[in-house]
């Protein structure tokens, strides 16, 4: 099925960008956001039929390496 129109309601805690193929999107969370985010989209085909769906994304915290703190050398 080919759609003629796609309408997206942007997520509250991130942004969406279209892929180069116009058939995919990339979700980028806001800096420091951890939790659940959602967005809705509606696809409409050439006959005017449409369908709406909700996408739910869970953003987990990134595993980061600890930053070493220098230990003073006694003199």
PDB file of N, CA and C in Angstrom:
ATOM      1  N   UNK A   1       0.849  -1.175   0.000  1.00  0.00           N
ATOM      2  CA  UNK A   1       0.000   0.000   0.000  1.00  0.00           C
ATOM      3  C   UNK A   1       0.887   1.229   0.000  1.00  0.00           C
ATOM      4  N   UNK A   2       0.580   2.154  -0.860  1.00  0.00           N
ATOM      5  CA  UNK A   2       1.301   3.428  -0.897  1.00  0.00           C
ATOM      6  C   UNK A   2       0.443   4.498  -0.255  1.00  0.00           C
ATOM      7  N   UNK A   3       1.037   5.274   0.630  1.00  0.00           N
ATOM      8  CA  UNK A   3       0.269   6.344   1.238  1.00  0.00           C
ATOM      9  C   UNK A   3       0.572   7.648   0.537  1.00  0.00           C
ATOM     10  N   UNK A   4      -0.391   8.545   0.570  1.00  0.00           N
ATOM     11  CA  UNK A   4      -0.232   9.838  -0.083  1.00  0.00           C
ATOM     12  C   UNK A   4       0.001  10.944   0.918  1.00  0.00           C
ATOM     13  N   UNK A   5      -0.282  10.667   2.192  1.00  0.00           N
ATOM     14  CA  UNK A   5      -0.104  11.685   3.208  1.00  0.00           C
ATOM     15  C   UNK A   5       0.207  11.008   4.539  1.00  0.00           C
ATOM     16  N   UNK A   6       1.144  11.590   5.264  1.00  0.00           N
ATOM     17  CA  UNK A   6       1.468  11.118   6.607  1.00  0.00           C
ATOM     18  C   UNK A   6       1.439  12.323   7.535  1.00  0.00           C
ATOM     19  N   UNK A   7       0.680  12.216   8.615  1.00  0.00           N
ATOM     20  CA  UNK A   7       0.595  13.278   9.608  1.00  0.00           C
ATOM     21  C   UNK A   7       1.145  12.733  10.916  1.00  0.00           C
ATOM     22  N   UNK A   8       2.051  13.493  11.533  1.00  0.00           N
ATOM     23  CA  UNK A   8       2.693  13.039  12.767  1.00  0.00           C
ATOM     24  C   UNK A   8       2.487  14.087  13.852  1.00  0.00           C
ATOM     25  N   UNK A   9       2.109  13.626  15.046  1.00  0.00           N
ATOM     26  CA  UNK A   9       2.068  14.485  16.227  1.00  0.00           C
ATOM     27  C   UNK A   9       3.367  14.222  16.969  1.00  0.00           C
ATOM     28  N   UNK A  10       4.225  15.240  17.053  1.00  0.00           N
ATOM     29  CA  UNK A  10       5.559  15.060  17.623  1.00  0.00           C
ATOM     30  C   UNK A  10       5.518  14.640  19.087  1.00  0.00           C
ATOM     31  N   UNK A  11       6.528  13.875  19.502  1.00  0.00           N
ATOM     32  CA  UNK A  11       6.624  13.461  20.902  1.00  0.00           C
ATOM     33  C   UNK A  11       6.923  14.665  21.798  1.00  0.00           C
ATOM     34  N   UNK A  12       6.603  14.554  23.086  1.00  0.00           N
ATOM     35  CA  UNK A  12       6.826  15.647  24.033  1.00  0.00           C
ATOM     36  C   UNK A  12       8.279  15.734  24.486  1.00  0.00           C
ATOM     37  N   UNK A  13       8.977  14.607  24.478  1.00  0.00           N
ATOM     38  CA  UNK A  13      10.317  14.563  25.069  1.00  0.00           C
ATOM     39  C   UNK A  13      11.415  14.255  24.070  1.00  0.00           C
ATOM     40  N   UNK A  14      11.162  14.536  22.795  1.00  0.00           N
ATOM     41  CA  UNK A  14      12.162  14.279  21.768  1.00  0.00           C
ATOM     42  C   UNK A  14      11.722  14.849  20.439  1.00  0.00           C
ATOM     43  N   UNK A  15      12.489  14.545  19.408  1.00  0.00           N
ATOM     44  CA  UNK A  15      12.172  15.013  18.063  1.00  0.00           C
ATOM     45  C   UNK A  15      12.207  13.836  17.099  1.00  0.00           C
ATOM     46  N   UNK A  16      11.528  14.013  15.972  1.00  0.00           N
ATOM     47  CA  UNK A  16      11.518  13.015  14.909  1.00  0.00           C
ATOM     48  C   UNK A  16      12.125  13.630  13.661  1.00  0.00           C
ATOM     49  N   UNK A  17      12.850  12.823  12.905  1.00  0.00           N
ATOM     50  CA  UNK A  17      13.368  13.267  11.611  1.00  0.00           C
ATOM     51  C   UNK A  17      13.118  12.159  10.598  1.00  0.00           C
ATOM     52  N   UNK A  18      12.828  12.568   9.367  1.00  0.00           N
ATOM     53  CA  UNK A  18      12.536  11.604   8.303  1.00  0.00           C
ATOM     54  C   UNK A  18      13.812  10.983   7.784  1.00  0.00           C
ATOM     55  N   UNK A  19      13.726   9.693   7.448  1.00  0.00           N
ATOM     56  CA  UNK A  19      14.847   9.008   6.828  1.00  0.00           C
ATOM     57  C   UNK A  19      14.953   9.406   5.367  1.00  0.00           C
ATOM     58  N   UNK A  20      16.079   9.136   4.757  1.00  0.00           N
ATOM     59  CA  UNK A  20      16.295   9.493   3.353  1.00  0.00           C
ATOM     60  C   UNK A  20      15.345   8.753   2.423  1.00  0.00           C
ATOM     61  N   UNK A  21      14.797   7.626   2.892  1.00  0.00           N
ATOM     62  CA  UNK A  21      13.866   6.853   2.070  1.00  0.00           C
ATOM     63  C   UNK A  21      12.423   7.328   2.229  1.00  0.00           C
ATOM     64  N   UNK A  22      12.192   8.315   3.083  1.00  0.00           N
ATOM     65  CA  UNK A  22      10.861   8.863   3.378  1.00  0.00           C
ATOM     66  C   UNK A  22       9.902   7.819   3.939  1.00  0.00           C
ATOM     67  N   UNK A  23      10.394   6.650   4.275  1.00  0.00           N
ATOM     68  CA  UNK A  23       9.547   5.601   4.835  1.00  0.00           C
ATOM     69  C   UNK A  23       9.946   5.266   6.266  1.00  0.00           C
ATOM     70  N   UNK A  24      10.925   5.979   6.791  1.00  0.00           N
ATOM     71  CA  UNK A  24      11.370   5.708   8.151  1.00  0.00           C
ATOM     72  C   UNK A  24      11.571   7.027   8.887  1.00  0.00           C
ATOM     73  N   UNK A  25      11.547   6.949  10.200  1.00  0.00           N
ATOM     74  CA  UNK A  25      11.809   8.117  11.028  1.00  0.00           C
ATOM     75  C   UNK A  25      12.797   7.737  12.118  1.00  0.00           C
ATOM     76  N   UNK A  26      13.520   8.727  12.591  1.00  0.00           N
ATOM     77  CA  UNK A  26      14.461   8.538  13.686  1.00  0.00           C
ATOM     78  C   UNK A  26      13.992   9.383  14.860  1.00  0.00           C
ATOM     79  N   UNK A  27      13.924   8.773  16.021  1.00  0.00           N
ATOM     80  CA  UNK A  27      13.545   9.467  17.251  1.00  0.00           C
ATOM     81  C   UNK A  27      14.818   9.840  17.990  1.00  0.00           C
ATOM     82  N   UNK A  28      14.926  11.110  18.413  1.00  0.00           N
ATOM     83  CA  UNK A  28      16.057  11.573  19.208  1.00  0.00           C
ATOM     84  C   UNK A  28      15.506  12.187  20.489  1.00  0.00           C
ATOM     85  N   UNK A  29      15.811  11.585  21.653  1.00  0.00           N
ATOM     86  CA  UNK A  29      15.287  12.141  22.904  1.00  0.00           C
ATOM     87  C   UNK A  29      15.976  13.456  23.257  1.00  0.00           C
ATOM     88  N   UNK A  30      15.280  14.285  24.037  1.00  0.00           N
ATOM     89  CA  UNK A  30      15.885  15.508  24.556  1.00  0.00           C
ATOM     90  C   UNK A  30      17.042  15.117  25.465  1.00  0.00           C
ATOM     91  N   UNK A  31      18.034  15.986  25.542  1.00  0.00           N
ATOM     92  CA  UNK A  31      19.206  15.721  26.375  1.00  0.00           C
ATOM     93  C   UNK A  31      18.776  15.432  27.810  1.00  0.00           C
ATOM     94  N   UNK A  32      19.262  14.339  28.354  1.00  0.00           N
ATOM     95  CA  UNK A  32      18.989  13.972  29.733  1.00  0.00           C
ATOM     96  C   UNK A  32      17.656  13.285  29.972  1.00  0.00           C
ATOM     97  N   UNK A  33      16.830  13.150  28.925  1.00  0.00           N
ATOM     98  CA  UNK A  33      15.525  12.514  29.119  1.00  0.00           C
ATOM     99  C   UNK A  33      15.684  11.012  29.274  1.00  0.00           C
ATOM    100  N   UNK A  34      15.035  10.468  30.299  1.00  0.00           N
ATOM    101  CA  UNK A  34      14.945   9.029  30.526  1.00  0.00           C
ATOM    102  C   UNK A  34      13.494   8.748  30.889  1.00  0.00           C
ATOM    103  N   UNK A  35      12.880   7.793  30.207  1.00  0.00           N
ATOM    104  CA  UNK A  35      11.487   7.470  30.498  1.00  0.00           C
ATOM    105  C   UNK A  35      10.758   7.018  29.249  1.00  0.00           C
ATOM    106  N   UNK A  36       9.433   7.144  29.274  1.00  0.00           N
ATOM    107  CA  UNK A  36       8.598   6.708  28.164  1.00  0.00           C
ATOM    108  C   UNK A  36       8.075   7.922  27.410  1.00  0.00           C
ATOM    109  N   UNK A  37       8.124   7.855  26.097  1.00  0.00           N
ATOM    110  CA  UNK A  37       7.609   8.920  25.239  1.00  0.00           C
ATOM    111  C   UNK A  37       6.728   8.275  24.177  1.00  0.00           C
ATOM    112  N   UNK A  38       5.790   9.033  23.648  1.00  0.00           N
ATOM    113  CA  UNK A  38       4.902   8.514  22.608  1.00  0.00           C
ATOM    114  C   UNK A  38       4.716   9.550  21.512  1.00  0.00           C
ATOM    115  N   UNK A  39       4.355   9.066  20.329  1.00  0.00           N
ATOM    116  CA  UNK A  39       3.891   9.957  19.271  1.00  0.00           C
ATOM    117  C   UNK A  39       2.866   9.213  18.436  1.00  0.00           C
ATOM    118  N   UNK A  40       1.964   9.981  17.838  1.00  0.00           N
ATOM    119  CA  UNK A  40       0.911   9.424  16.992  1.00  0.00           C
ATOM    120  C   UNK A  40       1.200   9.764  15.542  1.00  0.00           C
ATOM    121  N   UNK A  41       0.777   8.882  14.644  1.00  0.00           N
ATOM    122  CA  UNK A  41       0.862   9.196  13.225  1.00  0.00           C
ATOM    123  C   UNK A  41      -0.370   8.663  12.512  1.00  0.00           C
ATOM    124  N   UNK A  42      -0.735   9.333  11.444  1.00  0.00           N
ATOM    125  CA  UNK A  42      -1.858   8.922  10.610  1.00  0.00           C
ATOM    126  C   UNK A  42      -1.368   8.814   9.179  1.00  0.00           C
ATOM    127  N   UNK A  43      -1.641   7.693   8.536  1.00  0.00           N
ATOM    128  CA  UNK A  43      -1.301   7.485   7.132  1.00  0.00           C
ATOM    129  C   UNK A  43      -2.591   7.476   6.327  1.00  0.00           C
ATOM    130  N   UNK A  44      -2.569   8.163   5.189  1.00  0.00           N
ATOM    131  CA  UNK A  44      -3.735   8.215   4.307  1.00  0.00           C
ATOM    132  C   UNK A  44      -3.321   7.737   2.927  1.00  0.00           C
ATOM    133  N   UNK A  45      -4.129   6.838   2.334  1.00  0.00           N
ATOM    134  CA  UNK A  45      -3.800   6.336   0.996  1.00  0.00           C
ATOM    135  C   UNK A  45      -4.521   7.148  -0.078  1.00  0.00           C
ATOM    136  N   UNK A  46      -4.281   6.786  -1.324  1.00  0.00           N
ATOM    137  CA  UNK A  46      -4.814   7.552  -2.455  1.00  0.00           C
ATOM    138  C   UNK A  46      -6.336   7.499  -2.559  1.00  0.00           C
ATOM    139  N   UNK A  47      -6.974   6.555  -1.866  1.00  0.00           N
ATOM    140  CA  UNK A  47      -8.436   6.474  -1.900  1.00  0.00           C
ATOM    141  C   UNK A  47      -9.073   7.244  -0.750  1.00  0.00           C
ATOM    142  N   UNK A  48      -8.239   7.843   0.108  1.00  0.00           N
ATOM    143  CA  UNK A  48      -8.746   8.613   1.235  1.00  0.00           C
ATOM    144  C   UNK A  48      -8.909   7.827   2.511  1.00  0.00           C
ATOM    145  N   UNK A  49      -8.606   6.531   2.472  1.00  0.00           N
ATOM    146  CA  UNK A  49      -8.668   5.725   3.690  1.00  0.00           C
ATOM    147  C   UNK A  49      -7.457   6.046   4.557  1.00  0.00           C
ATOM    148  N   UNK A  50      -7.685   6.121   5.856  1.00  0.00           N
ATOM    149  CA  UNK A  50      -6.576   6.449   6.744  1.00  0.00           C
ATOM    150  C   UNK A  50      -6.571   5.533   7.957  1.00  0.00           C
ATOM    151  N   UNK A  51      -5.427   5.489   8.596  1.00  0.00           N
ATOM    152  CA  UNK A  51      -5.243   4.683   9.795  1.00  0.00           C
ATOM    153  C   UNK A  51      -4.295   5.426  10.725  1.00  0.00           C
ATOM    154  N   UNK A  52      -4.632   5.431  12.006  1.00  0.00           N
ATOM    155  CA  UNK A  52      -3.826   6.122  13.007  1.00  0.00           C
ATOM    156  C   UNK A  52      -3.236   5.099  13.971  1.00  0.00           C
ATOM    157  N   UNK A  53      -2.011   5.349  14.398  1.00  0.00           N
ATOM    158  CA  UNK A  53      -1.346   4.468  15.360  1.00  0.00           C
ATOM    159  C   UNK A  53      -0.543   5.310  16.343  1.00  0.00           C
ATOM    160  N   UNK A  54      -0.280   4.728  17.493  1.00  0.00           N
ATOM    161  CA  UNK A  54       0.554   5.354  18.509  1.00  0.00           C
ATOM    162  C   UNK A  54       1.823   4.529  18.668  1.00  0.00           C
ATOM    163  N   UNK A  55       2.960   5.212  18.687  1.00  0.00           N
ATOM    164  CA  UNK A  55       4.255   4.568  18.905  1.00  0.00           C
ATOM    165  C   UNK A  55       4.710   4.931  20.316  1.00  0.00           C
ATOM    166  N   UNK A  56       5.104   3.927  21.089  1.00  0.00           N
ATOM    167  CA  UNK A  56       5.616   4.144  22.439  1.00  0.00           C
ATOM    168  C   UNK A  56       7.089   3.757  22.461  1.00  0.00           C
ATOM    169  N   UNK A  57       7.898   4.661  22.981  1.00  0.00           N
ATOM    170  CA  UNK A  57       9.349   4.459  23.023  1.00  0.00           C
ATOM    171  C   UNK A  57       9.807   4.565  24.473  1.00  0.00           C
ATOM    172  N   UNK A  58      10.641   3.620  24.901  1.00  0.00           N
ATOM    173  CA  UNK A  58      11.231   3.676  26.234  1.00  0.00           C
ATOM    174  C   UNK A  58      12.695   4.056  26.090  1.00  0.00           C
ATOM    175  N   UNK A  59      13.071   5.163  26.720  1.00  0.00           N
ATOM    176  CA  UNK A  59      14.454   5.646  26.674  1.00  0.00           C
ATOM    177  C   UNK A  59      15.100   5.296  28.004  1.00  0.00           C
ATOM    178  N   UNK A  60      16.167   4.516  27.935  1.00  0.00           N
ATOM    179  CA  UNK A  60      16.893   4.121  29.143  1.00  0.00           C
ATOM    180  C   UNK A  60      18.151   4.967  29.263  1.00  0.00           C
ATOM    181  N   UNK A  61      18.669   5.070  30.473  1.00  0.00           N
ATOM    182  CA  UNK A  61      19.892   5.843  30.672  1.00  0.00           C
ATOM    183  C   UNK A  61      21.061   5.130  30.010  1.00  0.00           C
ATOM    184  N   UNK A  62      21.967   5.920  29.504  1.00  0.00           N
ATOM    185  CA  UNK A  62      23.148   5.363  28.845  1.00  0.00           C
ATOM    186  C   UNK A  62      24.124   4.864  29.901  1.00  0.00           C
ATOM    187  N   UNK A  63      24.760   3.747  29.610  1.00  0.00           N
ATOM    188  CA  UNK A  63      25.821   3.268  30.487  1.00  0.00           C
ATOM    189  C   UNK A  63      27.054   4.105  30.192  1.00  0.00           C
ATOM    190  N   UNK A  64      27.505   4.824  31.184  1.00  0.00           N
ATOM    191  CA  UNK A  64      28.686   5.659  30.990  1.00  0.00           C
ATOM    192  C   UNK A  64      29.791   5.191  31.921  1.00  0.00           C
ATOM    193  N   UNK A  65      30.996   5.274  31.439  1.00  0.00           N
ATOM    194  CA  UNK A  65      32.149   4.873  32.241  1.00  0.00           C
ATOM    195  C   UNK A  65      32.392   5.922  33.320  1.00  0.00           C
ATOM    196  N   UNK A  66      32.828   5.489  34.491  1.00  0.00           N
ATOM    197  CA  UNK A  66      33.133   6.465  35.541  1.00  0.00           C
ATOM    198  C   UNK A  66      34.323   7.331  35.136  1.00  0.00           C
ATOM    199  N   UNK A  67      34.321   8.558  35.602  1.00  0.00           N
ATOM    200  CA  UNK A  67      35.435   9.476  35.321  1.00  0.00           C
ATOM    201  C   UNK A  67      36.391   9.407  36.504  1.00  0.00           C
ATOM    202  N   UNK A  68      37.648   9.011  36.238  1.00  0.00           N
ATOM    203  CA  UNK A  68      38.596   8.888  37.349  1.00  0.00           C
ATOM    204  C   UNK A  68      38.960  10.258  37.931  1.00  0.00           C
ATOM    205  N   UNK A  69      39.129  10.271  39.230  1.00  0.00           N
ATOM    206  CA  UNK A  69      39.546  11.491  39.920  1.00  0.00           C
ATOM    207  C   UNK A  69      40.999  11.292  40.318  1.00  0.00           C
ATOM    208  N   UNK A  70      41.870  12.238  39.936  1.00  0.00           N
ATOM    209  CA  UNK A  70      43.289  12.063  40.279  1.00  0.00           C
ATOM    210  C   UNK A  70      43.500  12.048  41.798  1.00  0.00           C
ATOM    211  N   UNK A  71      44.395  11.184  42.220  1.00  0.00           N
ATOM    212  CA  UNK A  71      44.748  11.100  43.635  1.00  0.00           C
ATOM    213  C   UNK A  71      46.044  11.870  43.838  1.00  0.00           C
ATOM    214  N   UNK A  72      46.049  12.819  44.775  1.00  0.00           N
ATOM    215  CA  UNK A  72      47.288  13.584  44.988  1.00  0.00           C
ATOM    216  C   UNK A  72      48.421  12.675  45.484  1.00  0.00           C
ATOM    217  N   UNK A  73      49.600  12.962  45.020  1.00  0.00           N
ATOM    218  CA  UNK A  73      50.772  12.207  45.443  1.00  0.00           C
ATOM    219  C   UNK A  73      51.418  12.937  46.619  1.00  0.00           C
ATOM    220  N   UNK A  74      51.602  12.222  47.755  1.00  0.00           N
ATOM    221  CA  UNK A  74      52.243  12.893  48.902  1.00  0.00           C
ATOM    222  C   UNK A  74      53.687  13.276  48.558  1.00  0.00           C
ATOM    223  N   UNK A  75      54.103  14.417  49.065  1.00  0.00           N
ATOM    224  CA  UNK A  75      55.491  14.855  48.812  1.00  0.00           C
ATOM    225  C   UNK A  75      56.300  14.897  50.072  1.00  0.00           C
TER     226      UNK A  75
END
